[in-house]
mmCIF file of C-alpha atoms in Angstrom:
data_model
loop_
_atom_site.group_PDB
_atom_site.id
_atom_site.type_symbol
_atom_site.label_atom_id
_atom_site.label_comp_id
_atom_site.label_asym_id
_atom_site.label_seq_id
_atom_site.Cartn_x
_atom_site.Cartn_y
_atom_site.Cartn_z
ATOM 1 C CA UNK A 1 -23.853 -32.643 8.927
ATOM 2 C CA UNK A 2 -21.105 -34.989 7.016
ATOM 3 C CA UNK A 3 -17.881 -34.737 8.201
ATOM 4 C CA UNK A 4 -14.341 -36.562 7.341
ATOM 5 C CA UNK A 5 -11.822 -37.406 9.740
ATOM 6 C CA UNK A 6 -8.130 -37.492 9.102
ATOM 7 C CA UNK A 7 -5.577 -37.721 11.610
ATOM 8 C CA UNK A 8 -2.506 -35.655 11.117
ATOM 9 C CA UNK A 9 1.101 -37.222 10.318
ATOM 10 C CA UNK A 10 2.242 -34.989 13.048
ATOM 11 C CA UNK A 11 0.838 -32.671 15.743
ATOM 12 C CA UNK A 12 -0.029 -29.001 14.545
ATOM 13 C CA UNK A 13 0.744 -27.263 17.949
ATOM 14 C CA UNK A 14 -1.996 -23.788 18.559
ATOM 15 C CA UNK A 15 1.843 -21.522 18.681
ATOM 16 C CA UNK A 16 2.181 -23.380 15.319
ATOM 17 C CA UNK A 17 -0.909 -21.170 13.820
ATOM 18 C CA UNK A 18 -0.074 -17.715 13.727
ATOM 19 C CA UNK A 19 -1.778 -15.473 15.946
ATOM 20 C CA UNK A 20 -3.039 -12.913 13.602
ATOM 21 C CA UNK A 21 -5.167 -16.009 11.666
ATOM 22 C CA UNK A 22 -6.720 -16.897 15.424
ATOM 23 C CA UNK A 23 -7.378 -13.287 16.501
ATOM 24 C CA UNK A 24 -8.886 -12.564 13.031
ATOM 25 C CA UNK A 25 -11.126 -15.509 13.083
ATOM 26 C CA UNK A 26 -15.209 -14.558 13.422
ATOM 27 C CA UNK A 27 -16.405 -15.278 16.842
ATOM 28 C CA UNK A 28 -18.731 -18.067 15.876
ATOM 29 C CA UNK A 29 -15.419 -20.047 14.957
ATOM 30 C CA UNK A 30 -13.242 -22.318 17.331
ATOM 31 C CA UNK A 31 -10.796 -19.686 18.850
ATOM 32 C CA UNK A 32 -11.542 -16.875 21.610
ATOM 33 C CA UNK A 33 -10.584 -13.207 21.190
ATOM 34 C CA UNK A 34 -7.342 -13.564 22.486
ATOM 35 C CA UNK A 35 -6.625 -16.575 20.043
ATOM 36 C CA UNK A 36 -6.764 -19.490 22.570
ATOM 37 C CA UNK A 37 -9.036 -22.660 21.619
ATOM 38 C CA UNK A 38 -11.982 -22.994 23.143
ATOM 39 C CA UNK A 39 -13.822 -25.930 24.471
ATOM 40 C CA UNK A 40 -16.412 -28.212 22.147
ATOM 41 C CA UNK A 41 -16.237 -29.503 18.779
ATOM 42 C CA UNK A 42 -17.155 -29.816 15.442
ATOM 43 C CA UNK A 43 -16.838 -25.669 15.154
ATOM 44 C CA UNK A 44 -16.793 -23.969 11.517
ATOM 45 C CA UNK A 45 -13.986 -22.375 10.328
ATOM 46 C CA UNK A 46 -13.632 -19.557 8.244
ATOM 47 C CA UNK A 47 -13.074 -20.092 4.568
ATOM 48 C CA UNK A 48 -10.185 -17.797 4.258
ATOM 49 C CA UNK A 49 -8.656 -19.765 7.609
ATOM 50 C CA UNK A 50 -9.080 -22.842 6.098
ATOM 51 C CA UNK A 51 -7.442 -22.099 2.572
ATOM 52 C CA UNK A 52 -4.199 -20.589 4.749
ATOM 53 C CA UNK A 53 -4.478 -23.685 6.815
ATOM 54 C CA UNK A 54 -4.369 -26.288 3.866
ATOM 55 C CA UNK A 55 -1.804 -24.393 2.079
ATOM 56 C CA UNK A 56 0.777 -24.539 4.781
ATOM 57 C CA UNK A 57 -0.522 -27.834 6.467
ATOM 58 C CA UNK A 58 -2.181 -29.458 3.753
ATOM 59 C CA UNK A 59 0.785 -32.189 3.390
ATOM 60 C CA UNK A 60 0.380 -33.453 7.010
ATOM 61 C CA UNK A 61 -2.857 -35.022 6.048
ATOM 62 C CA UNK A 62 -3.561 -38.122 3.696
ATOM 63 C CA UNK A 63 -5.496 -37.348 1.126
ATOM 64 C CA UNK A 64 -6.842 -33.854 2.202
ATOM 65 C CA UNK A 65 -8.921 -31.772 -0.450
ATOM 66 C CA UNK A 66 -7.375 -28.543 -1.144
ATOM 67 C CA UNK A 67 -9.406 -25.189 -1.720
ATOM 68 C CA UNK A 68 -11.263 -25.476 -4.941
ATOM 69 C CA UNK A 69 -10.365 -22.486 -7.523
ATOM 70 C CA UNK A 70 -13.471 -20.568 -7.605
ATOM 71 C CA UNK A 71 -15.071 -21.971 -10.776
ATOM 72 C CA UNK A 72 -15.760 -24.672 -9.314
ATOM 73 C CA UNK A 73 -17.653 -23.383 -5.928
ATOM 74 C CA UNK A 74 -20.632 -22.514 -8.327
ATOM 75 C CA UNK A 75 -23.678 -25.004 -8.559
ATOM 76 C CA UNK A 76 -24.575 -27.769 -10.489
ATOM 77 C CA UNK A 77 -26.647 -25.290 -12.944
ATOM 78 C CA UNK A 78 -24.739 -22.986 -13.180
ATOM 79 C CA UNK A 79 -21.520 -25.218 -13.899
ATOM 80 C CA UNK A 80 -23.463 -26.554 -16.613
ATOM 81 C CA UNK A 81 -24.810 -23.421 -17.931
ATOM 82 C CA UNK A 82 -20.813 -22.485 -18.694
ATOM 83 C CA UNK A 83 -20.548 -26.427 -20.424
ATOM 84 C CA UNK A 84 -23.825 -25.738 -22.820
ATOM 85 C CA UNK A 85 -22.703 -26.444 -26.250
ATOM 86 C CA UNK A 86 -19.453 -27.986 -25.539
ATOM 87 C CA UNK A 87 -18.168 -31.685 -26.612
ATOM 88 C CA UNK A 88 -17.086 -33.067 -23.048
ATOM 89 C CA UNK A 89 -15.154 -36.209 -22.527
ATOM 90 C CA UNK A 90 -16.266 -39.136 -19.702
ATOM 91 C CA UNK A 91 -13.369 -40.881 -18.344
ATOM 92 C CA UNK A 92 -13.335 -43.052 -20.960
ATOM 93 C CA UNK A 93 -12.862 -40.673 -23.704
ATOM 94 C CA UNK A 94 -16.655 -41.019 -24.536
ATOM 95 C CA UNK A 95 -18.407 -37.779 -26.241
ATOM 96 C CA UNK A 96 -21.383 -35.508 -24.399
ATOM 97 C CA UNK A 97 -22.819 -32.440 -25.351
ATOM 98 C CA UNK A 98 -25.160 -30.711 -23.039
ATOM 99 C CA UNK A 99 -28.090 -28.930 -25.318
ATOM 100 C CA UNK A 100 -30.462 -27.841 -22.363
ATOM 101 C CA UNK A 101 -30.410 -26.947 -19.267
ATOM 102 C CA UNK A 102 -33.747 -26.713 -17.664
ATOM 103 C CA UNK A 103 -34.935 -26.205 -13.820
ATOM 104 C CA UNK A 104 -34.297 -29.649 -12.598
ATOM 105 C CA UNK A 105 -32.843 -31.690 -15.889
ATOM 106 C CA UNK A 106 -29.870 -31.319 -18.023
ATOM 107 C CA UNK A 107 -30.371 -32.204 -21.610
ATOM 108 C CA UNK A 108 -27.079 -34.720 -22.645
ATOM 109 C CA UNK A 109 -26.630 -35.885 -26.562
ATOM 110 C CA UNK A 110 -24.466 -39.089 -26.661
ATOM 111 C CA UNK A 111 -23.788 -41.930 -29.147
ATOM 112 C CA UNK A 112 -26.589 -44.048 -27.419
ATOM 113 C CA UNK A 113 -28.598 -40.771 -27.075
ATOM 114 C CA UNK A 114 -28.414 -38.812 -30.113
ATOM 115 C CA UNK A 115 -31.564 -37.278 -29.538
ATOM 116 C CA UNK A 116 -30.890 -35.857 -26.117
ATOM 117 C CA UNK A 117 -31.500 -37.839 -22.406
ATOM 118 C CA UNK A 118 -32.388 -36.028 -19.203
ATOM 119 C CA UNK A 119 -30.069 -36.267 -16.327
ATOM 120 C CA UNK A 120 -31.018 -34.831 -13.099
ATOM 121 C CA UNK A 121 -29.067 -31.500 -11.928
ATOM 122 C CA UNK A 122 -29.216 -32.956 -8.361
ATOM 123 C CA UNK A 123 -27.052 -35.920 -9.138
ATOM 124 C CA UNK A 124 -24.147 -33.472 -10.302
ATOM 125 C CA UNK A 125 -24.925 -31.166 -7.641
ATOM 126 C CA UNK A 126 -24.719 -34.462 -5.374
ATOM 127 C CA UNK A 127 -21.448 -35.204 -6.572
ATOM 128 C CA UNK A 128 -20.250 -31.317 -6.464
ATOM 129 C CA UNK A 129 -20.872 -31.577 -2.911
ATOM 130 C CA UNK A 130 -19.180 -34.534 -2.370
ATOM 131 C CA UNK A 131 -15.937 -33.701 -3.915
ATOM 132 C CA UNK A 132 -15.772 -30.303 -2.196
ATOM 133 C CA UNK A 133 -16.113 -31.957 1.351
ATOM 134 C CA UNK A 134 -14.343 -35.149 0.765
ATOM 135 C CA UNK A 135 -11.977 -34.375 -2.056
ATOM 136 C CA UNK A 136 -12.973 -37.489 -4.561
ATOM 137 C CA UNK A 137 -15.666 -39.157 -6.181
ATOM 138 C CA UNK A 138 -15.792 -42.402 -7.074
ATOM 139 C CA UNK A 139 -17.397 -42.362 -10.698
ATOM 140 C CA UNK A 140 -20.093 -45.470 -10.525
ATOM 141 C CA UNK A 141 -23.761 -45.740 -10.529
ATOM 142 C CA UNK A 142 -24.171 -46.669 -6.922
ATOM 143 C CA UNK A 143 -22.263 -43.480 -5.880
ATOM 144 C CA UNK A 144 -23.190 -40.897 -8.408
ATOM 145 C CA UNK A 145 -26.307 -41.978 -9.911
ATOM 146 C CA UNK A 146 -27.085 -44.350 -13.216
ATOM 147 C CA UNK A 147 -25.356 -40.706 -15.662
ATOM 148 C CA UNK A 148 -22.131 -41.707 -13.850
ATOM 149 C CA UNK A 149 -20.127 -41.189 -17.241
ATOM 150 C CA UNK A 150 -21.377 -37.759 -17.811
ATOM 151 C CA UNK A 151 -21.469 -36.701 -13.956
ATOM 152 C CA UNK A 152 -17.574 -37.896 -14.159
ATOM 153 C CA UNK A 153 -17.015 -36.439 -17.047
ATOM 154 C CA UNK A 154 -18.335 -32.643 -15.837
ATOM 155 C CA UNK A 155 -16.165 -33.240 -12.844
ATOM 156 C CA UNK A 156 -13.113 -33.453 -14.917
ATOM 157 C CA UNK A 157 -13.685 -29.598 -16.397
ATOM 158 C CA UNK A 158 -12.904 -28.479 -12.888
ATOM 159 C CA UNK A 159 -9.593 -26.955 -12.668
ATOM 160 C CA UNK A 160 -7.907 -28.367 -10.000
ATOM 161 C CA UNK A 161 -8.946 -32.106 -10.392
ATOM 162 C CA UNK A 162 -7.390 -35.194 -11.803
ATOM 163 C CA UNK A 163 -8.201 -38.387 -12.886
ATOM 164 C CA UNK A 164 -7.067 -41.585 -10.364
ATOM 165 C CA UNK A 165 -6.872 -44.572 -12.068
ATOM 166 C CA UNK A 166 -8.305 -47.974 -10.230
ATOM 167 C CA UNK A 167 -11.750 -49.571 -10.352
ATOM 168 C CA UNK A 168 -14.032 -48.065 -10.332
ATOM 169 C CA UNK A 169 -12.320 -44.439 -11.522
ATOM 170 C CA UNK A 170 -11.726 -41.622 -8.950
ATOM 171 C CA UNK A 171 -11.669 -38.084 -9.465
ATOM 172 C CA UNK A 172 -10.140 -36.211 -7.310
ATOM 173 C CA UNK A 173 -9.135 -32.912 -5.980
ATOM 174 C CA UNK A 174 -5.548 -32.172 -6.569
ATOM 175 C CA UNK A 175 -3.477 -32.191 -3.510
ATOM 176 C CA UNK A 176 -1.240 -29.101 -2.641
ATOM 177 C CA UNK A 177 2.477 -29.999 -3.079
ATOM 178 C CA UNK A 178 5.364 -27.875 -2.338
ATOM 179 C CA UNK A 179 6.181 -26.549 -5.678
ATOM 180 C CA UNK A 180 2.345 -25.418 -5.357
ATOM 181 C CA UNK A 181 3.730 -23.117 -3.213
ATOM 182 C CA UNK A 182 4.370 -19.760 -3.798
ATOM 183 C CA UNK A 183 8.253 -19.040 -3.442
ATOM 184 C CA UNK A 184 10.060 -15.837 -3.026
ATOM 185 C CA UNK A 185 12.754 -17.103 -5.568
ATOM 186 C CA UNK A 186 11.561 -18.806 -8.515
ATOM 187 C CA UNK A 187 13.705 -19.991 -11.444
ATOM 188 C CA UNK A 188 12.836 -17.945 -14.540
ATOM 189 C CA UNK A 189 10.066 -19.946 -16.244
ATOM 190 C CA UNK A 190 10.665 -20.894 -19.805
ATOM 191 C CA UNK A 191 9.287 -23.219 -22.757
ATOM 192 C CA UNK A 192 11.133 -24.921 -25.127
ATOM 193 C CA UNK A 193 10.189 -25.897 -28.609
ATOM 194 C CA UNK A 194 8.143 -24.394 -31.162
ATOM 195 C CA UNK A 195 5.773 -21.757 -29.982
ATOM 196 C CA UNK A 196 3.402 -22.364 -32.676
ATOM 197 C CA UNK A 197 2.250 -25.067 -34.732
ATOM 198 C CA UNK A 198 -0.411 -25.585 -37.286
ATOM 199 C CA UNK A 199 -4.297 -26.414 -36.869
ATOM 200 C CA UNK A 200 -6.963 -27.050 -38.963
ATOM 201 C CA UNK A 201 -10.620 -25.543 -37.371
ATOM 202 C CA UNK A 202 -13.890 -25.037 -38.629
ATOM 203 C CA UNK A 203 -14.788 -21.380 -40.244
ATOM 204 C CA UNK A 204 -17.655 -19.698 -38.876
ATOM 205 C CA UNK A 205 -18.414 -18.737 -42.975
ATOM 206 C CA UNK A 206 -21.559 -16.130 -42.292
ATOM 207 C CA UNK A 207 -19.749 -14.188 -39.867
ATOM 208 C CA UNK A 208 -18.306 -11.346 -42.156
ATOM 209 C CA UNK A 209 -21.809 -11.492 -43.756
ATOM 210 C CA UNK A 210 -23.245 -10.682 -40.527
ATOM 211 C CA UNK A 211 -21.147 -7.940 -39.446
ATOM 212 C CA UNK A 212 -22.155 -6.374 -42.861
ATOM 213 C CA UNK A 213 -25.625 -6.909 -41.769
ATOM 214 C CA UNK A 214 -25.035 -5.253 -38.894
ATOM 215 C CA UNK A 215 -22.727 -2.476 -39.248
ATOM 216 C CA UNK A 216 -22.840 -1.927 -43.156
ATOM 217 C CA UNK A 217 -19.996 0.704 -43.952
ATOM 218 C CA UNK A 218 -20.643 2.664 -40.463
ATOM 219 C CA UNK A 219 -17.415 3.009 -38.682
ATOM 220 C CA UNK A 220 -19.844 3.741 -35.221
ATOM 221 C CA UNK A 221 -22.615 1.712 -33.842
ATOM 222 C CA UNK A 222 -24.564 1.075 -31.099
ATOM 223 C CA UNK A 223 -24.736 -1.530 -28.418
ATOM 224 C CA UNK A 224 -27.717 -4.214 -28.493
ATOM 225 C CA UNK A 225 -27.867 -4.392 -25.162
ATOM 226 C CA UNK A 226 -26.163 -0.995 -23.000
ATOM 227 C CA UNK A 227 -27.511 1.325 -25.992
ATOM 228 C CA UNK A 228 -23.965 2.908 -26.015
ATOM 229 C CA UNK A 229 -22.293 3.921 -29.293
ATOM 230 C CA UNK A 230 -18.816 2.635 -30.252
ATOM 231 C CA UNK A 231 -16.189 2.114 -33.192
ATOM 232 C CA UNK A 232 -17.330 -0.596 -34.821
ATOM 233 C CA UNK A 233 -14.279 -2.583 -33.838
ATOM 234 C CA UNK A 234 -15.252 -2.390 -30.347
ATOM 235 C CA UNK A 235 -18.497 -4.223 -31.012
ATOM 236 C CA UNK A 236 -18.994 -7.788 -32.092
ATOM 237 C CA UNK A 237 -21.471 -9.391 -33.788
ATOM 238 C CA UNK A 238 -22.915 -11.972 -30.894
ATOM 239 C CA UNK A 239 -25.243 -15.107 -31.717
ATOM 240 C CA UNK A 240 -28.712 -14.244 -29.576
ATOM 241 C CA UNK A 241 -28.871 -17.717 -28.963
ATOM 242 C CA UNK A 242 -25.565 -19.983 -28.708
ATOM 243 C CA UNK A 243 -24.339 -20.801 -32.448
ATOM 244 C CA UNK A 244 -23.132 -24.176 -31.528
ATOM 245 C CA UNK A 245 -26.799 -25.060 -30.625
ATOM 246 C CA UNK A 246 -28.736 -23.702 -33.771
ATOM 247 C CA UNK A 247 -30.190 -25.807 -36.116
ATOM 248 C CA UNK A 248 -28.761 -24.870 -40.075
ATOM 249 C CA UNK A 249 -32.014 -22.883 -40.248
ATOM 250 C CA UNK A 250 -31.310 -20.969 -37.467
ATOM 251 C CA UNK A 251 -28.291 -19.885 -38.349
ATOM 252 C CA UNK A 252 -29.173 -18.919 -41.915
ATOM 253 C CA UNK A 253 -31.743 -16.763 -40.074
ATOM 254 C CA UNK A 254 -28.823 -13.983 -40.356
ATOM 255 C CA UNK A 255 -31.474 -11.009 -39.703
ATOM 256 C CA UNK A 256 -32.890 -12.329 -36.624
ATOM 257 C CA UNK A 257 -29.983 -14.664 -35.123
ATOM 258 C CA UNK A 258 -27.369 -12.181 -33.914
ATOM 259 C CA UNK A 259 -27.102 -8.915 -32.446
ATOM 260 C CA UNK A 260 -24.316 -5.990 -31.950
ATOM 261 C CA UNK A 261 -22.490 -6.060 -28.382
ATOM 262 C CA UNK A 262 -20.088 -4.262 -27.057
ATOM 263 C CA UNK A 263 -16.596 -5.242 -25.831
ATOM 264 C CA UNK A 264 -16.652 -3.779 -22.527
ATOM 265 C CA UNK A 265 -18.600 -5.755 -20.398
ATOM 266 C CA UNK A 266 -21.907 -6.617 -22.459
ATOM 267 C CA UNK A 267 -21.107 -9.502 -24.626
ATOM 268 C CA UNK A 268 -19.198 -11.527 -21.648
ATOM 269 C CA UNK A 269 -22.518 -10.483 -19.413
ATOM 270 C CA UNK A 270 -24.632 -12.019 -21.708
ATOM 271 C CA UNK A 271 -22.802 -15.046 -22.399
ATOM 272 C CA UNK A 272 -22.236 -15.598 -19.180
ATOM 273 C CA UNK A 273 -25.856 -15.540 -17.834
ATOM 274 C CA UNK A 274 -25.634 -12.640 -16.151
ATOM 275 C CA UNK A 275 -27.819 -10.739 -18.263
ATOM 276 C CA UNK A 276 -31.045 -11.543 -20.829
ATOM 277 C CA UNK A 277 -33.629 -10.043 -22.401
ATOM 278 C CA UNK A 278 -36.919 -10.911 -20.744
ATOM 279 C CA UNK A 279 -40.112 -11.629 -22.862
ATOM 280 C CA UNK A 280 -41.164 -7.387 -22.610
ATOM 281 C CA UNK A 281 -37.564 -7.220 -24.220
ATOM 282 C CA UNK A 282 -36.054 -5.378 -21.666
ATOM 283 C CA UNK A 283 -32.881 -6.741 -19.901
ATOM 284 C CA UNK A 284 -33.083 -8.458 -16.999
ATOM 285 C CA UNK A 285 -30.187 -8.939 -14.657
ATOM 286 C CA UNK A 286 -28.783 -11.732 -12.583
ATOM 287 C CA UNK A 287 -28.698 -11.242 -8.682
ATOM 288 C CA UNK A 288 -25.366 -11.392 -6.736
ATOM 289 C CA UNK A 289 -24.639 -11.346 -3.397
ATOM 290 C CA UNK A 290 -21.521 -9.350 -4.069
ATOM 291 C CA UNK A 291 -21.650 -5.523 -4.060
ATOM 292 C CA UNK A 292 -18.913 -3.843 -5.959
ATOM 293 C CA UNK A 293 -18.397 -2.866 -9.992
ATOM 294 C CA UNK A 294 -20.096 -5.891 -11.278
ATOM 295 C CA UNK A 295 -23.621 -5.574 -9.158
ATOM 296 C CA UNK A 296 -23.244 -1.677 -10.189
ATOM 297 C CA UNK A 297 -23.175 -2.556 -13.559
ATOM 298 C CA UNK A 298 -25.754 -4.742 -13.436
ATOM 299 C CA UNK A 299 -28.153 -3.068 -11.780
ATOM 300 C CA UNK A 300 -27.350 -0.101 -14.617
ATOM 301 C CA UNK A 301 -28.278 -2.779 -17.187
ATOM 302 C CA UNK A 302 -31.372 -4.190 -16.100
ATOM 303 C CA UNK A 303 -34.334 -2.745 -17.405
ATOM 304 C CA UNK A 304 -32.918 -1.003 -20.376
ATOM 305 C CA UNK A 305 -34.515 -1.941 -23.981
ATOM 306 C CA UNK A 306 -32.851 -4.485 -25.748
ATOM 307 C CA UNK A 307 -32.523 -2.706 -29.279
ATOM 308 C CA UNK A 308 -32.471 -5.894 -31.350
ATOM 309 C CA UNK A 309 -35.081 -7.111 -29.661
ATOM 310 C CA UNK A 310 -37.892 -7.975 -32.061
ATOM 311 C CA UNK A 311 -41.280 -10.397 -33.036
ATOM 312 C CA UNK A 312 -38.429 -12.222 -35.005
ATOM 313 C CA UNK A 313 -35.988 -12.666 -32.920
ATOM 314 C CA UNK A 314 -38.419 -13.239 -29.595
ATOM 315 C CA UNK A 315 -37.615 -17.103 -30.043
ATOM 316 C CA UNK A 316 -33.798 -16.595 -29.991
ATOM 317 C CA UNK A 317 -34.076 -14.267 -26.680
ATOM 318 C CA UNK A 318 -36.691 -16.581 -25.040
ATOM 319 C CA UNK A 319 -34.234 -19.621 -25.403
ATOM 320 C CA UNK A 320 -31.534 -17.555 -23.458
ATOM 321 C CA UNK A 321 -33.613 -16.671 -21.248
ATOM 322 C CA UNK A 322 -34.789 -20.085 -19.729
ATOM 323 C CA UNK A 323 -31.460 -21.708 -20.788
ATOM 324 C CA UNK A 324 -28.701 -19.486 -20.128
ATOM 325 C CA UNK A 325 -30.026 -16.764 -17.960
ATOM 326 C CA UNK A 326 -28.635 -17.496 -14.250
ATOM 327 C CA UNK A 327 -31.382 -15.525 -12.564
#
């Protein structure tokens, strides 16, 4: 077990904690029924004690990690799943891309690596773990591994981190402060200056021609993936496999490349991970430990036929499948 000890600026006093968050402790933690203390050390403490805890106490400790959003409580996989596709910046200002994510490498495209190096998953999930317990990382090869730039710069798309300046670079997790705080009285919050400016982006030029591909004149459709028909308005047309990592061939593949997906609930599902189309072309679903709407609407999901599925577009499905499907 790793632990980190910090000593207190001042003494937090057991009348100090409030009963209910003793009494409502599990029993396995360091307080009795009653909400006394009792005798040993090195007990666990309930997540939801310890976020109350930090948030009122937080400041009486140097340097003490607050609790992580909870984006950033997922796994080094999955946190790179979500980054697939996207330009990320090292703490230098450097360029990755992630193009693959496979069981135990990630795939990273850099100026020195245009064709794509393999970084091992455990050395982020390494450095995950270190900046949840401790609350900073330094970003060097003997700590993180020889990828320090890219492990550093996947820490910094964590909400809730900053950069520290010094040598080597630090990032760490953002310390609670009082205007953190929730207040009852707040000043109104405002902005001031112009609420919008100009930009200049890239047009995605082929997607009115596939959304005439797919819907054609029909003001209903159906679903790809829950088989449920909708105004076409409620329905987009979705890239089977992620646009920003299709060759030009690919994409010109208009027929095969993209499929209809409704609005409420499929299209996030599926870019998210939690669903995919396994190699019969049915969908397969994602398990979570979680009961509740979302496992309910998985579960109604999974094992439905994916209705675009096709010979054709079998490649496009397969490559979510092993690189975007959480499983």
């Amino acid at each position: 077990m790793r632990t980190v000890y910090r000593e207190a600026l001042q003494v937090v006093r057991l009348s100090n904690i409030p009963e209910v968050w003793r009494t409502g402790h599990s029993s396995d933690g360091p307080f009795k029924y009653d909400g006394g203390v009792k005798q040993g050390y090195l007990f666990r403490v309930d997540d939801g004690f310890f976020k109350r805890f930090i948030e009122r106490y937080g400041d009486l400790f140097s340097d003490a990690p607050v609790v992580l959003p909870a984006e950033a409580k997922d796994g080094a996989a999955e946190l790179l799943r979500r980054l697939l596709g996207r330009d990320i910046l090292t703490v230098h200002g450097r360029r990755n891309r992630i193009i693959d994510v496979q069981s135990l490498h990630v795939v990273v495209v850099t100026e020195r690596s245009p064709n794509g190096q393999r970084v091992p998953i455990a050395e982020v999930e390494a450095a995950l773990v270190t900046l949840r317990t401790t609350g900073r990382v330094e970003i060097h090869p003997a700590e993180v591994g020889h990828r320090s730039s890219f492990i550093g710069a996947v820490l910094l798309t964590l909400p809730g981190v900053e950069l520290v300046d010094g040598t080597p670079p630090v990032i760490a997790v953002r310390s609670l402060t009082t205007s953190d705080a929730p207040a009852e009285r707040q000043e109104p919050i405002t902005f001031e200056g112009d609420l919008s400016r100009p930009v200049t982006a890239a047009q995605r030029r082929e997607q009115s021609t596939l959304r005439q591909l797919l819907f054609g004149s029909a003001t209903v459709a159906t679903c790809a993936l829950c088989g449920d028909a909708y105004p076409v308005r409620f329905l987009v047309a979705a890239h089977i496999k992620m646009r920003s990592l299709c060759t030009d061939e690919e994409r010109r593949d208009l027929v095969n490349i993209a499929m209809p997906a409704c609005q409420f609930g499929c299209d996030a599902l599926y870019e998210a991970g939690y669903i995919s189309v396994g190699p019969d072309g049915r969908i397969v679903s994602s398990a979570i430990e979680e009961n509740g709407t979302l496992a309910e609407r998985l579960a109604d999901l999974a094992g439905r036929p994916c209705l675009s599925f096709s010979e054709n577009s079998r490649r496009y499905f397969e490559w979510h499948f092993s690189t975007r499907f959480r499983g």
